Each structure stands twice: as structure tokens, then as C-alpha cells.
Coordinates of N, CA and C in Angstrom, one line a residue:
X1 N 5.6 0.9 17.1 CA 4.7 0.6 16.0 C 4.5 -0.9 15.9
X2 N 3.3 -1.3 16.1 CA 3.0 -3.0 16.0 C 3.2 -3.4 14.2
X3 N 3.6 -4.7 14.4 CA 4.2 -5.2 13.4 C 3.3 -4.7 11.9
X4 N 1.8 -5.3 12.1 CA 1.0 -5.2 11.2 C 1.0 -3.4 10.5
X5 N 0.6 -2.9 11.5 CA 0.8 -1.5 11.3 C 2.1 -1.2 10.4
X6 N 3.6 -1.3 11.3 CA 4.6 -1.3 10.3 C 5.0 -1.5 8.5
X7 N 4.6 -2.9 8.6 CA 3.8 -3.5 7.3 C 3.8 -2.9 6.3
X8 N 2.5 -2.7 6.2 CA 1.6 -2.1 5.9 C 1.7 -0.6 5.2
X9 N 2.7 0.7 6.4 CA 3.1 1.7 6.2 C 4.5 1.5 5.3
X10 N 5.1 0.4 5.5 CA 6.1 0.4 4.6 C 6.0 -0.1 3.5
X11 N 4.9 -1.0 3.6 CA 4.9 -1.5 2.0 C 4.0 -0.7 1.0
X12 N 3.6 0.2 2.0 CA 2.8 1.3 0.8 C 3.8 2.5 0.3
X13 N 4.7 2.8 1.3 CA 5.6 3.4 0.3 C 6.4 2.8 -0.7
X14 N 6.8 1.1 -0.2 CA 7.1 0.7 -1.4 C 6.8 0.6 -2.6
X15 N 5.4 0.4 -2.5 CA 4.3 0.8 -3.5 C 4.7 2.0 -4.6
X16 N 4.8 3.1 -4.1 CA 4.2 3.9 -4.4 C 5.9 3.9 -5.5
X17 N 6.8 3.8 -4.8 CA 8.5 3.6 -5.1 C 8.1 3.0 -6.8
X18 N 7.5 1.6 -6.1 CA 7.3 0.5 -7.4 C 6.3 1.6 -8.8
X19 N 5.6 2.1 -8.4 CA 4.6 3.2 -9.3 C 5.5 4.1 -10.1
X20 N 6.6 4.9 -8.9 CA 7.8 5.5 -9.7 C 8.9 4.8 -11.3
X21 N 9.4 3.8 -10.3 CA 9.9 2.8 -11.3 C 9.3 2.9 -12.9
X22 N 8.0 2.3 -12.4 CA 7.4 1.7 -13.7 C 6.6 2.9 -14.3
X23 N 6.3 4.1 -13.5 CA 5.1 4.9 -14.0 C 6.0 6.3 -15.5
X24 N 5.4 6.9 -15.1 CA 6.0 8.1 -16.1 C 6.2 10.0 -15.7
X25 N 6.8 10.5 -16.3 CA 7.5 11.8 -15.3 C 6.2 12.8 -15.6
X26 N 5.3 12.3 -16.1 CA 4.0 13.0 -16.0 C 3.5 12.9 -14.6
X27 N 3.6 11.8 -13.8 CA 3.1 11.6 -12.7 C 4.0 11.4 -11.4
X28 N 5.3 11.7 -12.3 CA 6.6 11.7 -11.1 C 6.3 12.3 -9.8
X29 N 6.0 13.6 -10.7 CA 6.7 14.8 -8.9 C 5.5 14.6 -8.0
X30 N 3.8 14.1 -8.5 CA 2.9 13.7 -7.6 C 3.2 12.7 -6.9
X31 N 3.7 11.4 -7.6 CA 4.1 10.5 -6.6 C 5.3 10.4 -5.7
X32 N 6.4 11.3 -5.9 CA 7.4 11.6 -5.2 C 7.0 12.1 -3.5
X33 N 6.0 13.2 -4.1 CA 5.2 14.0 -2.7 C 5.0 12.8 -2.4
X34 N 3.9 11.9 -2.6 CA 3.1 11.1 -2.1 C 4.4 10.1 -1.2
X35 N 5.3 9.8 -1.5 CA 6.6 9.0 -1.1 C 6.9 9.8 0.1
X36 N 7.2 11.0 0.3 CA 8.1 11.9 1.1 C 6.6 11.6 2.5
X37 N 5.3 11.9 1.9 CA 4.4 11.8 3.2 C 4.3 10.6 3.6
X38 N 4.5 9.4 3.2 CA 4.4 8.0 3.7 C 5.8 7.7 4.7
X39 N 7.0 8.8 4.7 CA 8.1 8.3 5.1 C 7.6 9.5 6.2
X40 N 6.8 10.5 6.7 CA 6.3 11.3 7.4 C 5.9 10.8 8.5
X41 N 4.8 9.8 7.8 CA 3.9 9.5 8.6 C 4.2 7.7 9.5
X42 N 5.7 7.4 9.0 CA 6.2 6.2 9.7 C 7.7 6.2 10.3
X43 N 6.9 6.1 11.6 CA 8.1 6.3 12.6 C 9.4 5.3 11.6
X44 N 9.4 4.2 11.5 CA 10.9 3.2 11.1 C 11.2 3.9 10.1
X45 N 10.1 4.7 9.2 CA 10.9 5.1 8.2 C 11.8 6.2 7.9
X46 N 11.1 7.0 9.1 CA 11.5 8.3 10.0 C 13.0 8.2 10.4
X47 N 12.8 7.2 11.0 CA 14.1 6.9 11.8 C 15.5 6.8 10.5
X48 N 15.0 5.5 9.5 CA 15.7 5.1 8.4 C 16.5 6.5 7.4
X49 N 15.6 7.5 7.3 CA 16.2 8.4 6.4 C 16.7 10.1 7.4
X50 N 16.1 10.0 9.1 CA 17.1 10.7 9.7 C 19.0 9.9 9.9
X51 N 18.7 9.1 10.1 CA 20.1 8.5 10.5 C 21.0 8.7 9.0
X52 N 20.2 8.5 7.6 CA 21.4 8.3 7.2 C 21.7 9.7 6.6
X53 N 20.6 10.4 6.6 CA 21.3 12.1 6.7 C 21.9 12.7 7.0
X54 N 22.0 11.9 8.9 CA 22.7 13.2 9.6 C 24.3 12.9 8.7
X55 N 24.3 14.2 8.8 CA 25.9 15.0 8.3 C 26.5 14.8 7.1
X56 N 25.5 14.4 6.2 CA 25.0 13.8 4.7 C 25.5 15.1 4.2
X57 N 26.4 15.7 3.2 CA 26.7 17.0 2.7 C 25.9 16.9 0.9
X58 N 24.7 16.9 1.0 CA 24.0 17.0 -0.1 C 24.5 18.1 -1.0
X59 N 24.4 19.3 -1.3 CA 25.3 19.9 -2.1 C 26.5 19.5 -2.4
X60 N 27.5 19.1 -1.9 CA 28.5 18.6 -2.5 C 28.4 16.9 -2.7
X61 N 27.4 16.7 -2.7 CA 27.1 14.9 -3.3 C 25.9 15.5 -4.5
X62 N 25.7 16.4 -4.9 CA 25.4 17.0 -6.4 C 25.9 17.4 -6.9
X63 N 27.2 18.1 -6.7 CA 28.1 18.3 -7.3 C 28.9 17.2 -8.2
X64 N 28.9 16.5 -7.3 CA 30.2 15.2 -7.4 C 29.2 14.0 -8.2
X65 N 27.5 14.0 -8.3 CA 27.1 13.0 -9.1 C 25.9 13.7 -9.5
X66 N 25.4 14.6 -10.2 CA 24.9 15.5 -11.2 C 26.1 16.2 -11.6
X67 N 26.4 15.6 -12.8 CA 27.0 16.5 -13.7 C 26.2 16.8 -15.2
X68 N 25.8 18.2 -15.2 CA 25.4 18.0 -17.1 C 26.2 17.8 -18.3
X69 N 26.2 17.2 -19.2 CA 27.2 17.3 -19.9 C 26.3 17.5 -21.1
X70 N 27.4 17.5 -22.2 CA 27.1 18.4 -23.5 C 27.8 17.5 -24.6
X71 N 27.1 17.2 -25.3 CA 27.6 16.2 -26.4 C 26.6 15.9 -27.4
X72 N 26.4 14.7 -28.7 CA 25.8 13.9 -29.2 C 25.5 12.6 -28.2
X73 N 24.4 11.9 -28.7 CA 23.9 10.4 -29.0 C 23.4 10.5 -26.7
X74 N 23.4 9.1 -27.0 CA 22.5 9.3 -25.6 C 23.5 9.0 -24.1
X75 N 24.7 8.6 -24.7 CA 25.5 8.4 -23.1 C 26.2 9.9 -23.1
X76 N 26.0 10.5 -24.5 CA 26.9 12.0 -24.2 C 25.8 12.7 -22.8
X77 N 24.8 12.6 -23.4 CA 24.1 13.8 -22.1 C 23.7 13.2 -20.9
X78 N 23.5 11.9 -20.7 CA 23.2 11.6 -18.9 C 24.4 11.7 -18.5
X79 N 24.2 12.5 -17.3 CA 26.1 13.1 -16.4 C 25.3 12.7 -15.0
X80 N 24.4 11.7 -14.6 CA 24.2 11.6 -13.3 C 24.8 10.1 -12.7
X81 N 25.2 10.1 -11.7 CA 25.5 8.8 -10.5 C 24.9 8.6 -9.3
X82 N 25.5 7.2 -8.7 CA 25.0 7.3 -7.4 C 26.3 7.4 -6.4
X83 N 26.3 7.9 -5.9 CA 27.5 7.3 -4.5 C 27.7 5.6 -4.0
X84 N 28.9 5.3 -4.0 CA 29.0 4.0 -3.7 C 28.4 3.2 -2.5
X85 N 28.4 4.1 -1.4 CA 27.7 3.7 0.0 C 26.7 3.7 -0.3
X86 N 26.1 2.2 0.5 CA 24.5 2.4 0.4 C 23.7 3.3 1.0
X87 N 24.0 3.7 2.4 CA 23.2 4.7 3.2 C 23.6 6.6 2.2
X88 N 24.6 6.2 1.5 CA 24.6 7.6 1.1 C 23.9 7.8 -0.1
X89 N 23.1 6.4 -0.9 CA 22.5 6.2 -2.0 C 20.9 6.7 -1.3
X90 N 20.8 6.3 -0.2 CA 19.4 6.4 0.8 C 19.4 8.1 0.9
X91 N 20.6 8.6 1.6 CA 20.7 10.0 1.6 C 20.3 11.2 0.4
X92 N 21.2 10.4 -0.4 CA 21.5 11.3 -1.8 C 19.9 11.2 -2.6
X93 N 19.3 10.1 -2.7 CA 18.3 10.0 -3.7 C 17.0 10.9 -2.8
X94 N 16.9 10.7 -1.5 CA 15.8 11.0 -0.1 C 15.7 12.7 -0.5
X95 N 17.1 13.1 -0.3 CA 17.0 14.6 -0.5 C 17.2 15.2 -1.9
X96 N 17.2 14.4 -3.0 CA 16.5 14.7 -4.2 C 15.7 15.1 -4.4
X97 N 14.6 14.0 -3.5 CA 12.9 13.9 -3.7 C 12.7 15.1 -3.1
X98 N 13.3 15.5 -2.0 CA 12.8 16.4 -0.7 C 12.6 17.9 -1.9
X99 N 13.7 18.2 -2.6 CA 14.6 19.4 -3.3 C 13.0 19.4 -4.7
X100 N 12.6 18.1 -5.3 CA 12.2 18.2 -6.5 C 10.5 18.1 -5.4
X101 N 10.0 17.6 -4.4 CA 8.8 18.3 -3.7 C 8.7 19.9 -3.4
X102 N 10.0 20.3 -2.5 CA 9.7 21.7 -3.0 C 10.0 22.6 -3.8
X103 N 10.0 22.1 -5.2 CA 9.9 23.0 -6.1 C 10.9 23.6 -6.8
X104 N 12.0 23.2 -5.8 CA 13.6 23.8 -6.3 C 14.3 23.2 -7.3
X105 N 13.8 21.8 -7.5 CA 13.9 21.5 -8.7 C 12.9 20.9 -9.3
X106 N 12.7 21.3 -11.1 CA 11.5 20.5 -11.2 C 12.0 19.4 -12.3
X107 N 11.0 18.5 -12.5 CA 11.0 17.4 -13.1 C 11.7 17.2 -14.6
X108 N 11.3 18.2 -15.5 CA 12.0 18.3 -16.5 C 13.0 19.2 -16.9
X109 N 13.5 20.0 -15.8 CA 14.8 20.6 -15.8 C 15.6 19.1 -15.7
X110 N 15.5 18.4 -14.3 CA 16.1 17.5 -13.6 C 16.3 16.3 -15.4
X111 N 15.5 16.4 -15.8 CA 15.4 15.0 -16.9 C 16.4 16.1 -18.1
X112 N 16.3 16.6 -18.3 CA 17.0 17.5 -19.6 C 18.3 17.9 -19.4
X113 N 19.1 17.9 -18.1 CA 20.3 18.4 -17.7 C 20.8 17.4 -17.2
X114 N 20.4 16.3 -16.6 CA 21.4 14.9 -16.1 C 20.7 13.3 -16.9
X115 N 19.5 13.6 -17.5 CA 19.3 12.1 -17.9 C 19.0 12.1 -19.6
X116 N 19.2 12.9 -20.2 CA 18.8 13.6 -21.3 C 19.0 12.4 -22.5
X117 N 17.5 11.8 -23.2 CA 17.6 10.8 -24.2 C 17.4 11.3 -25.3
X118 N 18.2 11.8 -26.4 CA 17.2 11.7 -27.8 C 16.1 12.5 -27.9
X119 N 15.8 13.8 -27.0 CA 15.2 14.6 -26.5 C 13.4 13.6 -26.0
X120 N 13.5 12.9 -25.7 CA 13.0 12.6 -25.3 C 12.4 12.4 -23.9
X121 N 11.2 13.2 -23.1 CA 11.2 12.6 -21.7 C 10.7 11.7 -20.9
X122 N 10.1 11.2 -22.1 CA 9.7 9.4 -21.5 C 10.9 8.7 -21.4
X123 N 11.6 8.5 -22.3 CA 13.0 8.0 -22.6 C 14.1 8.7 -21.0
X124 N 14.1 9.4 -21.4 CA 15.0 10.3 -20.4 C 14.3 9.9 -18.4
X125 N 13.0 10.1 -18.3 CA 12.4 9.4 -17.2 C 12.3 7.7 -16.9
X126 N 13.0 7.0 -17.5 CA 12.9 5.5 -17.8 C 14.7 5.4 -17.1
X127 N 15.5 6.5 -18.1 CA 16.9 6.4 -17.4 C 17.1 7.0 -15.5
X128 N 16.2 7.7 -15.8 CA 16.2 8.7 -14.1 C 15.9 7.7 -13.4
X129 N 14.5 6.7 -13.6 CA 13.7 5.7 -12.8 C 14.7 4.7 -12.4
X130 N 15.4 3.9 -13.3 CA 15.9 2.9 -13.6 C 17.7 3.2 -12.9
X131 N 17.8 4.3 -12.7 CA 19.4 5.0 -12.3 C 19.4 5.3 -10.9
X132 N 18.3 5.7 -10.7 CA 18.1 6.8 -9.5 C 17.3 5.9 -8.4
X133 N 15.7 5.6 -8.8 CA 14.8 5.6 -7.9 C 15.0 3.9 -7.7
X134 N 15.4 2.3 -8.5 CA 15.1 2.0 -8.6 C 16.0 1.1 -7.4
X135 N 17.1 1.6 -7.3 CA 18.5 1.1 -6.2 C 17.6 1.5 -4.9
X136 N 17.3 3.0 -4.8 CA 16.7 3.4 -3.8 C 16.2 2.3 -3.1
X137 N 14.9 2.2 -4.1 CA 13.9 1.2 -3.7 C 14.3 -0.1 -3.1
X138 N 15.2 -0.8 -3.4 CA 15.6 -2.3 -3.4 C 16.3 -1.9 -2.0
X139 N 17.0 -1.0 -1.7 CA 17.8 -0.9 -0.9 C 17.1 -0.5 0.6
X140 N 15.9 0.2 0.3 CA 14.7 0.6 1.4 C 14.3 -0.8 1.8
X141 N 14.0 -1.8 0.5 CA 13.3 -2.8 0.6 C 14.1 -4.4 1.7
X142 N 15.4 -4.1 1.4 CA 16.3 -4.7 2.1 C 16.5 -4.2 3.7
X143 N 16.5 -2.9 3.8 CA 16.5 -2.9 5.4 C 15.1 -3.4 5.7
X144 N 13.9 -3.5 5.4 CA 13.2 -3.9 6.3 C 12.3 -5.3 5.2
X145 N 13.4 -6.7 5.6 CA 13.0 -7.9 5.0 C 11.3 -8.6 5.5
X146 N 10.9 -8.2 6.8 CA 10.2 -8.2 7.2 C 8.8 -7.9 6.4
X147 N 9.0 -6.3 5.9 CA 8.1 -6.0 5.1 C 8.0 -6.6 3.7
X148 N 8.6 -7.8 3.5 CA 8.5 -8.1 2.1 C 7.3 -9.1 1.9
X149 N 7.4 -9.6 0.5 CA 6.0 -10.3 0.0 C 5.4 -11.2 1.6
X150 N 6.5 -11.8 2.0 CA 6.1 -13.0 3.0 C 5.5 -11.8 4.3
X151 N 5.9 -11.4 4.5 CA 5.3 -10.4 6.0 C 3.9 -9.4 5.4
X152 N 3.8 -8.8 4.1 CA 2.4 -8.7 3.5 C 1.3 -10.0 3.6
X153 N 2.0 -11.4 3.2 CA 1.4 -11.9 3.5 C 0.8 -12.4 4.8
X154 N 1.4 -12.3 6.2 CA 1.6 -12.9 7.1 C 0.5 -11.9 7.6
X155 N 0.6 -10.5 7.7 CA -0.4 -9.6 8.0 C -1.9 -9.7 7.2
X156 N -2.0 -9.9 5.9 CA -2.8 -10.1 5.3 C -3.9 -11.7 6.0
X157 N -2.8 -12.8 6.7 CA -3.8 -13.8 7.2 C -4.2 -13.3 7.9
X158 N -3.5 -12.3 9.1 CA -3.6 -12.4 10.3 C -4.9 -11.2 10.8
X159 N -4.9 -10.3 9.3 CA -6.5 -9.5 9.7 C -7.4 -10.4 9.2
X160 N -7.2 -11.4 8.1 CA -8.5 -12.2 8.1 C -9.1 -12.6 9.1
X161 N -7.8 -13.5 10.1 CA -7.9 -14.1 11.2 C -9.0 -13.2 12.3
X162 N -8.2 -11.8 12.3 CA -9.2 -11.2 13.0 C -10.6 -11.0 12.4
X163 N -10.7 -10.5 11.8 CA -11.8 -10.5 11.0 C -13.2 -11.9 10.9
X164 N -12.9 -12.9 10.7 CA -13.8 -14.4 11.0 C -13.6 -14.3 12.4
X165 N -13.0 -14.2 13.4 CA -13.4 -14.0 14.9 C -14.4 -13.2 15.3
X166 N -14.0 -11.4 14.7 CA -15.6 -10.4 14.5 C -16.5 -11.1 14.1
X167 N -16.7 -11.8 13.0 CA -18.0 -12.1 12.5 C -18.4 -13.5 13.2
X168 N -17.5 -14.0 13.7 CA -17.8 -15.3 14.4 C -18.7 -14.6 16.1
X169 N -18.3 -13.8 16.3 CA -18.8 -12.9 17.6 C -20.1 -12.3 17.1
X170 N -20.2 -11.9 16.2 CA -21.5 -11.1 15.5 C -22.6 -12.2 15.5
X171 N -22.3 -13.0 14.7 CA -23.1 -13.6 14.3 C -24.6 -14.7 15.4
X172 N -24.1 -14.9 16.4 CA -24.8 -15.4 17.4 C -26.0 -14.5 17.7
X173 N -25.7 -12.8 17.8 CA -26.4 -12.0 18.5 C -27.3 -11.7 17.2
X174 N -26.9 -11.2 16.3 CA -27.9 -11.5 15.2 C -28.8 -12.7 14.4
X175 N -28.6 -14.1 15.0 CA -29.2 -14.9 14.8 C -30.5 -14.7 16.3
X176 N -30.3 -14.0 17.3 CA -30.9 -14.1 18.1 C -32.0 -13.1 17.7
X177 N -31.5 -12.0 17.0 CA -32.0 -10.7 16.9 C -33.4 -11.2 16.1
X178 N -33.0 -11.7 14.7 CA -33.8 -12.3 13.4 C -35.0 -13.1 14.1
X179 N -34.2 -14.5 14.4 CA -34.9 -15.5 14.7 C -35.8 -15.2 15.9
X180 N -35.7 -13.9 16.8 CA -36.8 -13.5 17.5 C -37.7 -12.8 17.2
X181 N -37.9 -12.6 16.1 CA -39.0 -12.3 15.3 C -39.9 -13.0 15.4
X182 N -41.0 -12.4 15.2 CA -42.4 -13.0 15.1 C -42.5 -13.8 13.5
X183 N -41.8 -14.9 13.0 CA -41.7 -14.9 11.6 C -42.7 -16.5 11.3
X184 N -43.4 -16.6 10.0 CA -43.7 -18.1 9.5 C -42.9 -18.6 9.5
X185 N -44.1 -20.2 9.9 CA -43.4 -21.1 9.7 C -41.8 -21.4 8.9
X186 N -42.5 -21.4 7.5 CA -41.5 -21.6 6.7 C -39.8 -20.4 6.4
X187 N -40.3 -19.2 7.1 CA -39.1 -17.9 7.3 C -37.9 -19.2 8.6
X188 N -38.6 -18.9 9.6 CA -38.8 -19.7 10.3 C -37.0 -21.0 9.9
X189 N -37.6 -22.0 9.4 CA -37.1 -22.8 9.0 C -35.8 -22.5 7.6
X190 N -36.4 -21.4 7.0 CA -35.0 -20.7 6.6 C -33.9 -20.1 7.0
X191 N -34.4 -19.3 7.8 CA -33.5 -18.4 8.9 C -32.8 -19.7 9.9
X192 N -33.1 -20.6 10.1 CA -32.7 -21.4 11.0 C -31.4 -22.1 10.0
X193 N -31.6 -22.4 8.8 CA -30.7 -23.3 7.7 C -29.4 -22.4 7.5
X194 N -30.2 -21.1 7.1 CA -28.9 -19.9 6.8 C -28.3 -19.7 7.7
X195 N -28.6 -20.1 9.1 CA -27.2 -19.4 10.3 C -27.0 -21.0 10.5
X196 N -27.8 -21.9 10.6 CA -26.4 -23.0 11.0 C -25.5 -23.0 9.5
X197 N -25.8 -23.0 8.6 CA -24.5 -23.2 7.8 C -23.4 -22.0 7.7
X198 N -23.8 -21.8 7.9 CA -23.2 -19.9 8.4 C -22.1 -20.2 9.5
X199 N -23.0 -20.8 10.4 CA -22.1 -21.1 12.2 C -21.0 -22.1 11.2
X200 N -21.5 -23.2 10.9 CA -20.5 -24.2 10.2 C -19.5 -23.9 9.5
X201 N -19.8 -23.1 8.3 CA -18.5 -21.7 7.2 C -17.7 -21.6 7.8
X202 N -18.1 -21.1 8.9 CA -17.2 -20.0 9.5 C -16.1 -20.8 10.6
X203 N -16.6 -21.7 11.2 CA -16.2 -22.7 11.9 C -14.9 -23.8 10.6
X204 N -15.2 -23.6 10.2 CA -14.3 -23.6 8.7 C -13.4 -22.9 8.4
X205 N -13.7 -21.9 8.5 CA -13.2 -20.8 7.7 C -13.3 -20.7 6.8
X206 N -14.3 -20.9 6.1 CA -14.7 -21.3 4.1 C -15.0 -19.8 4.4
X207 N -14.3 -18.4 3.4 CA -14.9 -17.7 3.2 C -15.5 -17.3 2.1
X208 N -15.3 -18.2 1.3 CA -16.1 -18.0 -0.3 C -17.6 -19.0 0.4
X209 N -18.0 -19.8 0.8 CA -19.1 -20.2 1.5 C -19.6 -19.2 2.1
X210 N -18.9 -18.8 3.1 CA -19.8 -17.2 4.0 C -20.4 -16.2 3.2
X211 N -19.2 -15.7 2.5 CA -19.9 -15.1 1.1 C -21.1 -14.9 0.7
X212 N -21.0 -16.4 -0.3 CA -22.5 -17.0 -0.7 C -23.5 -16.8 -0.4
X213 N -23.3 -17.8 1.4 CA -24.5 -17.7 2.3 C -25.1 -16.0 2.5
X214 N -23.8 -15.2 2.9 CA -24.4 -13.7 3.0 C -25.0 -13.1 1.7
X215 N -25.0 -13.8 0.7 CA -25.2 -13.0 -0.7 C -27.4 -13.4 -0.6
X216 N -27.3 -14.6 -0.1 CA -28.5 -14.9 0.3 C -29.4 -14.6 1.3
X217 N -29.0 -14.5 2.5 CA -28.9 -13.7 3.3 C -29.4 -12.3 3.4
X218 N -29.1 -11.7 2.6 CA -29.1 -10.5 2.8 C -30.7 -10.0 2.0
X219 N -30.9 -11.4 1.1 CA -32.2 -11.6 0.4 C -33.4 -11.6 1.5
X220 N -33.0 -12.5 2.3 CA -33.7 -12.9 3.0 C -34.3 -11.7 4.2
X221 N -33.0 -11.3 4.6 CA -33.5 -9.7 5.9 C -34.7 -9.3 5.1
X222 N -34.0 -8.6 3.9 CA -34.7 -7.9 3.1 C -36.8 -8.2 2.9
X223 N -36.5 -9.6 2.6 CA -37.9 -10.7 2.5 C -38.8 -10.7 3.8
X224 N -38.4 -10.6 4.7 CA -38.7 -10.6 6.2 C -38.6 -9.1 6.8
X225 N -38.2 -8.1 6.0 CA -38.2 -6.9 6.5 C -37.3 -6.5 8.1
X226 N -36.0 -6.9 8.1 CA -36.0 -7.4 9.3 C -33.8 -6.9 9.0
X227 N -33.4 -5.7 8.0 CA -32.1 -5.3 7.8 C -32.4 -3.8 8.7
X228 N -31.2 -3.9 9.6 CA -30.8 -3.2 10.3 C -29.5 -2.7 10.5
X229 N -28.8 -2.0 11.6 CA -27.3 -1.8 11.7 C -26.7 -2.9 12.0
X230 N -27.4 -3.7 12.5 CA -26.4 -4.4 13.7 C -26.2 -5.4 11.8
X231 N -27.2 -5.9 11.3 CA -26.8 -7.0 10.2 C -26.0 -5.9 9.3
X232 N -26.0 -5.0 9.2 CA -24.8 -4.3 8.3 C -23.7 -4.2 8.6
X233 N -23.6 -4.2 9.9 CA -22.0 -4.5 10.5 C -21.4 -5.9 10.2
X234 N -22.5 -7.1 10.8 CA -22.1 -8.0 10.2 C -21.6 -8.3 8.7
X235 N -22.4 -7.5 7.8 CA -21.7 -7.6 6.3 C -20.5 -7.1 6.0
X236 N -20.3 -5.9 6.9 CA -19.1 -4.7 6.7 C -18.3 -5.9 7.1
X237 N -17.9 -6.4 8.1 CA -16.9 -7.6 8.8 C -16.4 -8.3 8.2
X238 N -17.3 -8.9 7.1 CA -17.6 -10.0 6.3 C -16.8 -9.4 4.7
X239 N -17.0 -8.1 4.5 CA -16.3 -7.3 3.1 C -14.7 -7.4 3.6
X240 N -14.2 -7.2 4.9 CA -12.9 -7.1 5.2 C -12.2 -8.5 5.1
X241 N -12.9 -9.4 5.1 CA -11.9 -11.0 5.3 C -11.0 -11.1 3.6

């Protein structure tokens, strides 16, 4: 898997992790699924939650940190933990998710029997998030440092980068396309202003200038009758930077 790609797939499940954290158990078990298919569909991540399974005895690591208990006030009724090992915290929480996707457990059984606030399930989903999913997360987030803010960012130059190269390639063949037009004088002498400063932007990399120029631009095809595929590609290039 190339780096960017990697990225990308992992920081969207992180995402989605971060959504859990903060979101509510109304939208838990949707976003849970949504977690379980992003770890599907990426090999590192693939790899990260087969290894720490194998020979992971999940029933008896529910036993031993789901306990219900039965009491007053709010520490009487949450009976849940995590296991001290970090890979068994990856294990234990992974095949939670897997148990509460397929339906064998659902969301507010799970909140009413181990996280139980003041009967409350917002309350009670805030202790699950904050007990359960939020170590998960940090601890996903630590094996792959790569994917953090700085490697989002590093990807994020590096398709702009691609991206002003596309349109820097575009742009010549469409200046040829235009300007070979049968156009007035004065079209003429416009079309000529809009692509050198255009050539120059980009030669820059000013993309709030390219922008601009394209916002005008696009007046102008229009004015001259003269928008096609090839200039919509150019714009489409120009939406990705």
C-alpha cells in the first residue's frame, strides 16, 4: 500500500473512531459498522487487528471485564474494564465492535448492563466512549505515527503538488485550443492576459490567484462560446488543489 493511500485509509478510520468518542449511541452501532469496514478495506489495518487476535480468548476476556453489577448511584452499576496489555485492549475492544455489528449485542443492552448512569443513555454512552473506545483509538493512533496530523499533512501537500503539475500540463493545450479560435481583436487580447497570468499563478503556485483567474475565466469560455470537456477538466484539476 503506497504511503498516501495508507494515510488516508487510516486516518479515516481514525475519524470515524474520533465521531465515536464525541458522537452519541444513537449513532453508535452505524458508526461502529462504518469502523469494522475501513479496517476491511486496509491491508495495515488488516494485518494490525489479525495479529493481535490471534489466540485472543474473547469470551473469557468478557467474563473477566464485563461484569454487571447491581447497586445505587453511578460507580454501583458500571462493571466494565479494559485488560492491561495494550494489544489485548486492541483485541478486546475490535471484537466488541465485531459482536455489537452483528447484532449479538446491541447498543443499549451493552450501555444498561456495564455502563449504566442515572438511567441515562447519553450519560451511560459518554462512560462507554470515554472507557472503551477512546484508549482504543489513541492506541490505533500510536502504532501508526506516520498517520498522524503531520503525515495528513504531508499527503495533503503532496496531492496538491500533483494536482498544479495536472493543471500546469493542461493548461498549455487549452490555451492552444481557445486562442485558436477565430476570436476579436479585443477576445483576442483577453484570452492572451488570462493565460499568461494563469502560466505565472501557477508557476507560483498561488492557488487562491488560479482560483480567481479561473472564476473569470470561466466567464469568458462562456462569452466566446468556446466551454468544452477538455476546459472542464481543467477546472475539475483546479477543484482538487
Amino acid at each position: 500500500m503506497e504511503l498516501m493511500d495508507k494515510v488516508e485509509k487510516i486516518g479515516q478510520f481514525l475519524s470515524i473512531c474520533d465521531e465515536l468518542v464525541a458522537g452519541s449511541y444513537i449513532t453508535a452501532e452505524g458508526k461502529i459498522s462504518e469502523a469494522l469496514r475501513e479496517i476491511a478495506g486496509c491491508r495495515e489495518l488488516t494485518n494490525l487487528f489479525t495479529a493481535v487476535t490471534d489466540g485472543f480468548d474473547y469470551p473469557a476476556a468478557k467474563r473477566a471485564y464485563l461484569r454487571p453489577r447491581t447497586g445505587t448511584g453511578t460507580a454501583g452499576r458500571v462493571g466494565a474494564y479494559l485488560p492491561a496489555e495494550r494489544q489485548d485492549i486492541l483485541a478486546f475492544v475490535f471484537c466488541l465492535f465485531v459482536e455489537i455489528d452483528a447484532g449479538t449485542m446491541r447498543m443499549n443492552d451493552l450501555l444498561l448492563r456495564y455502563f449504566y448512569v442515572d438511567g441515562s443513555y447519553t450519560a451511560s454512552y459518554s462512560v462507554f466512549a470515554g472507557r472503551m473506545i477512546k484508549p482504543f483509538r489513541d492506541i490505533v493512533r500510536e502504532c501508526f505515527p506516520e498517520c498522524g496530523k503531520r503525515g495528513q499533512i504531508a499527503v495533503q501537500r503532496k496531492r496538491r503538488e500533483e494536482a498544479l503539475a495536472q493543471f500546469a500540463a493542461l493548461l498549455p493545450a487549452e490555451q492552444m485550443r481557445v486562442m485558436g479560435r477565430d476570436l476579436l481583436e479585443e477576445e483576442r487580447v483577453a484570452g492572451e492576459e488570462i493565460f499568461s497570468e494563469l502560466s505565472a499563478a501557477t508557476s507560483r503556485r498561488d492557488i487562491a490567484e488560479i482560483r480567481a483567474l479561473l472564476a473569470g475565466y470561466r466567464y469568458f469560455l462562456r462569452y466566446i462560446n468556446a466551454e468544452s470537456r477538455e476546459s472542464e477538466e481543467l477546472f475539475a484539476v483546479a477543484r482538487s488543489f
